[in-house]
CSV table of C-alpha atoms in Angstrom, one decimal:
chain,number,residue,atom,x,y,z
R,1,UNK,CA,21.3,-63.4,31.0
R,2,UNK,CA,20.7,-63.1,34.7
R,3,UNK,CA,20.9,-59.3,34.6
R,4,UNK,CA,18.4,-59.3,31.7
R,5,UNK,CA,16.0,-61.3,33.7
R,6,UNK,CA,16.3,-59.0,36.7
R,7,UNK,CA,15.7,-56.0,34.5
R,8,UNK,CA,12.7,-57.6,33.0
R,9,UNK,CA,11.2,-58.4,36.4
R,10,UNK,CA,11.9,-54.8,37.6
R,11,UNK,CA,10.2,-53.5,34.4
R,12,UNK,CA,7.3,-55.9,35.0
R,13,UNK,CA,6.9,-54.7,38.5
R,14,UNK,CA,6.9,-51.1,37.4
R,15,UNK,CA,4.3,-51.8,34.7
R,16,UNK,CA,2.2,-53.7,37.1
R,17,UNK,CA,2.2,-50.8,39.5
R,18,UNK,CA,0.9,-48.7,36.5
R,19,UNK,CA,-1.9,-51.2,36.1
R,20,UNK,CA,-0.5,-52.9,33.0
R,21,UNK,CA,-0.8,-56.7,32.6
R,22,UNK,CA,2.7,-58.1,31.8
R,23,UNK,CA,1.9,-61.7,32.8
R,24,UNK,CA,2.0,-63.0,29.3
R,25,UNK,CA,5.2,-61.2,28.5
R,26,UNK,CA,7.0,-62.7,31.5
R,27,UNK,CA,5.6,-66.2,30.7
R,28,UNK,CA,7.1,-66.0,27.2
R,29,UNK,CA,10.5,-64.5,28.0
R,30,UNK,CA,11.5,-66.2,31.2
R,31,UNK,CA,10.1,-69.6,30.2
R,32,UNK,CA,8.2,-70.1,33.4
R,33,UNK,CA,4.7,-69.1,34.4
R,34,UNK,CA,4.1,-66.1,36.6
R,35,UNK,CA,0.9,-65.8,38.6
R,36,UNK,CA,-0.6,-62.3,38.2
R,37,UNK,CA,-3.2,-61.0,40.6
R,38,UNK,CA,-6.7,-61.0,38.9
R,39,UNK,CA,-7.4,-57.4,38.3
R,40,UNK,CA,-9.8,-55.8,35.9
R,41,UNK,CA,-6.9,-55.2,33.6
R,42,UNK,CA,-5.8,-58.9,33.6
R,43,UNK,CA,-9.1,-60.2,32.2
R,44,UNK,CA,-8.8,-61.1,28.5
R,45,UNK,CA,-11.2,-60.3,25.9
R,46,UNK,CA,-11.8,-64.0,25.8
R,47,UNK,CA,-14.0,-63.4,28.8
R,48,UNK,CA,-16.2,-60.6,27.6
R,49,UNK,CA,-19.3,-61.4,29.7
R,50,UNK,CA,-17.5,-61.3,33.0
R,51,UNK,CA,-15.6,-58.2,32.1
R,52,UNK,CA,-18.9,-56.5,31.0
R,53,UNK,CA,-20.6,-57.5,34.2
R,54,UNK,CA,-17.8,-56.1,36.3
R,55,UNK,CA,-17.8,-52.8,34.4
R,56,UNK,CA,-21.6,-52.5,34.8
R,57,UNK,CA,-21.4,-53.2,38.6
R,58,UNK,CA,-18.8,-50.5,38.9
R,59,UNK,CA,-20.8,-48.1,36.9
R,60,UNK,CA,-24.0,-48.7,38.8
R,61,UNK,CA,-22.5,-48.8,42.3
R,62,UNK,CA,-20.9,-45.4,42.3
R,63,UNK,CA,-24.0,-43.4,41.6
R,64,UNK,CA,-26.0,-45.5,44.0
R,65,UNK,CA,-23.5,-44.9,46.8
R,66,UNK,CA,-23.5,-41.2,46.0
R,67,UNK,CA,-27.3,-41.1,46.1
R,68,UNK,CA,-27.7,-43.0,49.3
R,69,UNK,CA,-24.7,-42.1,51.3
R,70,UNK,CA,-25.3,-38.4,51.9
R,71,UNK,CA,-28.3,-38.8,54.3
R,72,UNK,CA,-26.3,-38.5,57.5
R,73,UNK,CA,-25.3,-34.9,57.4
R,74,UNK,CA,-28.6,-33.2,58.1
R,75,UNK,CA,-28.2,-32.9,61.9
R,76,UNK,CA,-25.9,-30.8,64.0
R,77,UNK,CA,-22.2,-30.9,63.2
R,78,UNK,CA,-20.3,-33.7,64.8
R,79,UNK,CA,-18.6,-32.9,68.1
R,80,UNK,CA,-14.8,-32.8,67.8
R,81,UNK,CA,-13.2,-34.2,71.0
R,82,UNK,CA,-10.7,-32.1,72.7
R,83,UNK,CA,-8.4,-32.6,75.7
R,84,UNK,CA,-7.8,-30.7,78.9
R,85,UNK,CA,-4.8,-31.2,81.0
R,86,UNK,CA,-4.6,-30.1,84.6
R,87,UNK,CA,-1.4,-30.1,86.5
R,88,UNK,CA,-1.2,-31.6,90.0
R,89,UNK,CA,0.4,-28.3,91.2
R,90,UNK,CA,-0.7,-24.9,90.1
R,91,UNK,CA,2.7,-23.3,90.7
R,92,UNK,CA,5.7,-25.6,90.1
R,93,UNK,CA,8.6,-23.8,91.5
R,94,UNK,CA,12.4,-23.9,91.2
R,95,UNK,CA,14.0,-27.3,90.7
R,96,UNK,CA,10.9,-28.9,89.3
R,97,UNK,CA,9.8,-31.0,86.3
R,98,UNK,CA,6.2,-30.7,85.2
R,99,UNK,CA,3.8,-31.3,82.3
R,100,UNK,CA,1.9,-28.7,80.3
R,101,UNK,CA,-0.4,-29.2,77.4
R,102,UNK,CA,1.1,-27.8,74.2
R,103,UNK,CA,-2.0,-26.2,72.6
R,104,UNK,CA,-0.4,-25.5,69.3
R,105,UNK,CA,0.5,-29.1,68.7
R,106,UNK,CA,-2.6,-30.6,70.2
R,107,UNK,CA,-5.7,-31.1,68.0
R,108,UNK,CA,-8.9,-33.1,68.6
R,109,UNK,CA,-8.0,-36.3,70.4
R,110,UNK,CA,-4.2,-35.7,69.9
R,111,UNK,CA,-2.7,-34.3,73.0
R,112,UNK,CA,0.8,-32.9,73.0
R,113,UNK,CA,2.4,-32.6,76.4
R,114,UNK,CA,5.5,-30.4,77.1
R,115,UNK,CA,7.8,-31.9,79.7
R,116,UNK,CA,9.3,-28.8,81.2
R,117,UNK,CA,11.9,-28.0,83.8
R,118,UNK,CA,12.0,-24.9,86.0
R,119,UNK,CA,15.2,-23.3,87.3
R,120,UNK,CA,17.4,-26.4,87.2
R,121,UNK,CA,21.2,-26.6,87.2
R,122,UNK,CA,23.6,-28.6,85.1
R,123,UNK,CA,21.1,-31.0,83.5
R,124,UNK,CA,22.8,-33.5,81.1
R,125,UNK,CA,19.9,-35.8,80.7
R,126,UNK,CA,16.5,-37.0,82.0
R,127,UNK,CA,15.2,-40.5,82.6
R,128,UNK,CA,11.6,-41.1,83.5
R,129,UNK,CA,8.4,-43.1,82.9
R,130,UNK,CA,5.0,-41.5,82.4
R,131,UNK,CA,2.3,-43.7,83.9
R,132,UNK,CA,-1.2,-43.6,82.5
R,133,UNK,CA,-4.1,-45.8,81.6
R,134,UNK,CA,-3.1,-47.2,78.2
R,135,UNK,CA,-6.7,-48.1,77.4
R,136,UNK,CA,-7.5,-44.4,77.4
R,137,UNK,CA,-4.3,-42.9,76.0
R,138,UNK,CA,-1.6,-44.2,73.6
R,139,UNK,CA,1.7,-42.7,72.7
R,140,UNK,CA,2.1,-41.7,69.1
R,141,UNK,CA,5.2,-39.5,68.7
R,142,UNK,CA,7.6,-37.0,70.2
R,143,UNK,CA,9.0,-33.6,69.2
R,144,UNK,CA,12.4,-32.3,70.3
R,145,UNK,CA,12.5,-29.9,73.2
R,146,UNK,CA,14.7,-26.8,73.1
R,147,UNK,CA,16.2,-26.9,76.6
R,148,UNK,CA,19.0,-29.4,76.2
R,149,UNK,CA,19.5,-28.4,72.6
R,150,UNK,CA,20.5,-24.9,73.7
R,151,UNK,CA,23.8,-23.9,72.2
R,152,UNK,CA,23.4,-26.4,69.3
R,153,UNK,CA,24.2,-29.5,71.4
R,154,UNK,CA,23.2,-32.9,70.0
R,155,UNK,CA,20.4,-34.5,72.0
R,156,UNK,CA,19.1,-38.1,71.8
R,157,UNK,CA,15.4,-38.7,72.4
R,158,UNK,CA,14.1,-42.2,72.9
R,159,UNK,CA,10.6,-43.2,74.0
R,160,UNK,CA,8.8,-46.5,73.9
R,161,UNK,CA,5.4,-47.5,75.2
R,162,UNK,CA,5.0,-50.3,77.6
R,163,UNK,CA,1.8,-51.4,79.5
R,164,UNK,CA,0.3,-48.4,81.2
R,165,UNK,CA,3.5,-46.4,80.8
R,166,UNK,CA,5.8,-44.6,78.4
R,167,UNK,CA,9.6,-45.1,79.0
R,168,UNK,CA,11.5,-42.0,78.1
R,169,UNK,CA,15.2,-41.0,77.8
R,170,UNK,CA,16.5,-37.6,76.8
R,171,UNK,CA,20.2,-36.9,76.9
R,172,UNK,CA,23.0,-34.8,75.6
R,173,UNK,CA,26.2,-36.4,74.5
R,174,UNK,CA,29.7,-36.2,75.8
R,175,UNK,CA,31.7,-33.9,75.8
R,176,UNK,CA,28.7,-31.6,76.3
R,177,UNK,CA,28.2,-30.4,79.8
R,178,UNK,CA,24.9,-29.8,81.5
R,179,UNK,CA,22.3,-27.1,80.9
R,180,UNK,CA,20.9,-24.7,83.5
R,181,UNK,CA,17.8,-22.7,83.5
R,182,UNK,CA,14.2,-23.4,82.4
R,183,UNK,CA,12.7,-24.9,79.3
R,184,UNK,CA,11.2,-27.8,77.5
R,185,UNK,CA,12.9,-31.2,77.7
R,186,UNK,CA,10.7,-33.0,75.2
R,187,UNK,CA,7.2,-32.8,73.7
R,188,UNK,CA,5.3,-36.1,73.8
R,189,UNK,CA,2.2,-36.7,71.7
R,190,UNK,CA,-0.6,-39.1,72.6
R,191,UNK,CA,-3.9,-40.1,71.2
R,192,UNK,CA,-6.5,-39.8,74.0
R,193,UNK,CA,-9.9,-41.5,74.1
R,194,UNK,CA,-10.8,-41.2,77.8
R,195,UNK,CA,-9.9,-39.6,81.1
R,196,UNK,CA,-6.7,-40.7,82.8
R,197,UNK,CA,-4.1,-39.5,85.3
R,198,UNK,CA,-0.6,-39.0,84.1
R,199,UNK,CA,2.3,-39.2,86.5
R,200,UNK,CA,6.0,-39.6,86.6
R,201,UNK,CA,7.8,-42.6,88.0
R,202,UNK,CA,11.4,-44.0,87.9
R,203,UNK,CA,12.3,-40.4,87.3
R,204,UNK,CA,15.6,-38.5,87.6
R,205,UNK,CA,17.5,-35.6,86.2
R,206,UNK,CA,21.2,-36.4,85.8
R,207,UNK,CA,24.1,-34.0,85.7
R,208,UNK,CA,27.2,-34.3,83.6
R,209,UNK,CA,28.8,-36.6,86.2
R,210,UNK,CA,25.8,-38.9,86.2
R,211,UNK,CA,24.7,-37.6,89.6
R,212,UNK,CA,21.0,-37.3,90.4
R,213,UNK,CA,19.8,-33.7,90.5
R,214,UNK,CA,17.3,-33.1,93.2
R,215,UNK,CA,14.0,-32.0,91.7
R,216,UNK,CA,10.2,-32.2,92.3
R,217,UNK,CA,8.2,-33.9,89.6
R,218,UNK,CA,4.6,-33.0,89.0
R,219,UNK,CA,2.1,-35.1,87.1
R,220,UNK,CA,-1.4,-34.2,86.1
R,221,UNK,CA,-4.8,-35.3,84.8
R,222,UNK,CA,-6.1,-35.6,81.2
R,223,UNK,CA,-9.8,-35.1,80.6
R,224,UNK,CA,-11.6,-35.5,77.3
R,225,UNK,CA,-14.4,-33.0,76.6
L,1,UNK,CA,54.8,-79.7,90.7
L,2,UNK,CA,53.1,-77.9,93.5
L,3,UNK,CA,51.8,-74.4,93.2
L,4,UNK,CA,51.6,-72.0,96.0
L,5,UNK,CA,49.6,-68.8,95.5
L,6,UNK,CA,48.2,-65.9,97.5
L,7,UNK,CA,45.2,-63.9,96.4
L,8,UNK,CA,44.7,-60.7,98.2
L,9,UNK,CA,41.0,-60.2,98.7
L,10,UNK,CA,38.9,-57.7,100.5
L,11,UNK,CA,39.2,-54.8,98.0
L,12,UNK,CA,36.2,-52.6,97.6
L,13,UNK,CA,36.1,-52.1,93.9
L,14,UNK,CA,34.6,-48.9,92.7
L,15,UNK,CA,32.3,-48.7,89.7
L,16,UNK,CA,33.8,-47.0,86.7
L,17,UNK,CA,37.4,-47.2,88.1
L,18,UNK,CA,40.4,-48.6,86.2
L,19,UNK,CA,42.6,-50.9,88.0
L,20,UNK,CA,46.1,-52.3,87.4
L,21,UNK,CA,46.2,-56.1,87.8
L,22,UNK,CA,49.6,-57.6,88.2
L,23,UNK,CA,50.7,-61.2,88.2
L,24,UNK,CA,54.0,-61.9,90.0
L,25,UNK,CA,55.4,-65.3,90.6
L,26,UNK,CA,58.5,-67.1,91.8
L,27,UNK,CA,59.4,-70.7,91.7
L,28,UNK,CA,60.2,-72.7,94.9
L,29,UNK,CA,63.8,-71.6,95.0
L,30,UNK,CA,62.9,-68.0,94.5
L,31,UNK,CA,63.5,-67.3,90.9
L,32,UNK,CA,61.1,-64.7,89.7
L,33,UNK,CA,58.9,-65.2,86.7
L,34,UNK,CA,58.3,-62.4,84.3
L,35,UNK,CA,55.8,-60.0,85.8
L,36,UNK,CA,52.6,-59.6,83.8
L,37,UNK,CA,50.6,-56.5,84.3
L,38,UNK,CA,47.5,-54.9,82.8
L,39,UNK,CA,46.7,-51.3,83.7
L,40,UNK,CA,43.4,-51.1,81.8
L,41,UNK,CA,41.2,-53.3,83.8
L,42,UNK,CA,37.8,-51.6,84.1
L,43,UNK,CA,35.4,-52.4,86.9
L,44,UNK,CA,31.7,-52.0,86.4
L,45,UNK,CA,29.3,-54.1,88.5
L,46,UNK,CA,26.6,-53.8,85.8
L,47,UNK,CA,28.5,-55.7,83.2
L,48,UNK,CA,26.6,-58.6,81.7
L,49,UNK,CA,23.5,-58.0,83.8
L,50,UNK,CA,20.2,-57.9,82.1
L,51,UNK,CA,19.5,-57.5,78.4
L,52,UNK,CA,21.8,-55.9,75.9
L,53,UNK,CA,22.1,-52.3,76.6
L,54,UNK,CA,21.6,-52.5,80.3
L,55,UNK,CA,24.7,-50.4,81.1
L,56,UNK,CA,23.2,-48.7,84.1
L,57,UNK,CA,21.9,-50.9,86.9
L,58,UNK,CA,21.0,-48.3,89.5
L,59,UNK,CA,17.8,-48.6,91.5
L,60,UNK,CA,15.2,-47.6,88.9
L,61,UNK,CA,17.0,-49.1,86.0
L,62,UNK,CA,17.6,-52.7,87.2
L,63,UNK,CA,17.5,-55.1,84.3
L,64,UNK,CA,15.6,-52.7,82.1
L,65,UNK,CA,16.8,-50.6,79.1
L,66,UNK,CA,15.7,-47.0,79.8
L,67,UNK,CA,16.7,-43.4,80.0
L,68,UNK,CA,19.3,-44.2,82.7
L,69,UNK,CA,21.2,-46.4,80.3
L,70,UNK,CA,20.9,-43.7,77.6
L,71,UNK,CA,22.4,-41.1,79.9
L,72,UNK,CA,25.3,-43.4,80.9
L,73,UNK,CA,26.1,-44.3,77.4
L,74,UNK,CA,25.8,-40.6,76.3
L,75,UNK,CA,28.3,-39.6,79.0
L,76,UNK,CA,30.8,-42.0,77.4
L,77,UNK,CA,29.9,-41.0,73.9
L,78,UNK,CA,32.9,-40.5,71.6
L,79,UNK,CA,35.3,-42.1,74.1
L,80,UNK,CA,38.0,-44.7,73.4
L,81,UNK,CA,40.4,-46.6,75.7
L,82,UNK,CA,42.7,-44.2,77.4
L,83,UNK,CA,40.4,-41.2,77.7
L,84,UNK,CA,38.8,-40.3,81.0
L,85,UNK,CA,35.2,-41.0,80.1
L,86,UNK,CA,35.9,-44.3,78.4
L,87,UNK,CA,33.5,-47.0,79.6
L,88,UNK,CA,33.8,-50.4,77.9
L,89,UNK,CA,30.5,-51.5,79.3
L,90,UNK,CA,28.9,-49.0,77.0
L,91,UNK,CA,30.7,-50.4,73.9
L,92,UNK,CA,27.6,-52.4,72.9
L,93,UNK,CA,28.6,-52.8,69.3
L,94,UNK,CA,32.1,-54.4,69.2
L,95,UNK,CA,32.1,-55.0,65.5
L,96,UNK,CA,34.1,-53.3,62.8
L,97,UNK,CA,35.0,-49.7,63.2
L,98,UNK,CA,32.7,-49.4,66.2
L,99,UNK,CA,34.9,-51.7,68.4
L,100,UNK,CA,36.6,-49.9,71.3
L,101,UNK,CA,34.7,-46.8,70.7
L,102,UNK,CA,31.4,-45.4,72.0
L,103,UNK,CA,29.6,-44.1,68.9
L,104,UNK,CA,26.4,-44.0,67.1
L,105,UNK,CA,26.3,-47.7,66.6
L,106,UNK,CA,26.3,-48.2,70.3
L,107,UNK,CA,23.5,-45.6,70.6
L,108,UNK,CA,21.5,-47.4,67.9
L,109,UNK,CA,22.1,-50.8,69.7
L,110,UNK,CA,20.7,-49.2,72.9
L,111,UNK,CA,17.8,-47.7,70.9
L,112,UNK,CA,16.9,-51.1,69.4
L,113,UNK,CA,16.7,-52.7,72.9
L,114,UNK,CA,15.1,-49.6,74.6
L,115,UNK,CA,12.3,-50.7,76.9
L,116,UNK,CA,13.3,-54.3,77.1
L,117,UNK,CA,13.1,-55.9,80.6
L,118,UNK,CA,14.8,-59.1,81.7
């Protein structure tokens, strides 16, 4: 009996999603009233006037909206915002971590930033914050970088936004060793509405013995055009 | 009954090291008691400090769950008692099959608390 009721409720939910009123059927079978949201389909023919009025309003409103709503497009095409990112150093050298705009993943107000390393040795993971004005920029998502995944290693990426900063962790897993060379640690995506500086803090590269790797970290500036 | 005991202090304990703790005793006339020893006593000064997942408590990572904790847990990933990289502090999920093992459940636990500050 219980299974039948559950099945009926499931069927009812399915039918409701399809816009079918099953309130009366549930009332009769389960012996208790079910409140069904008042949609157009729930109105009985016992209320023909109200139903008629709703249909008429729907019928009249759509053409009116079409007729009146198109007047705003006569001027110049709207300006699509774009972002520029400048690095605090033009030439990050060996043993550095820096930011670069990823143009292929950036679009409009969405800015994708590559966090890259240059000529580093034995990197197992990276821990850092990115500081910025969170009234001008908000974190949205990340994409995996290729540097630590070199050789098919499993890499964990975690990022979470706090006030005026993004806390980021990227790490291989034991028994992997560290990775040497240059490449992208992680790609971070933001929604940008205004100009802000972006800088690293609480930052370290760690080797496979959890020792800090000496490196220079370069932030930058984000400008909206 | 009177108890006499001596505790040797002044050790400089090292983070991440395993110690053997031995308890030896004799009664007043010199009869030795059974010696009790545990060779798997792990020392980590970060244990129990800060919110769940705060396995690294070095300068930047004090009482905050962040990338430093992720790296430390990842270095112990896959380990169990008896292997060199075993770190019981990173065993955040001690339930079921995840007990005494650093695995994805511990990683998920850290991820859940990532960014928390005490």
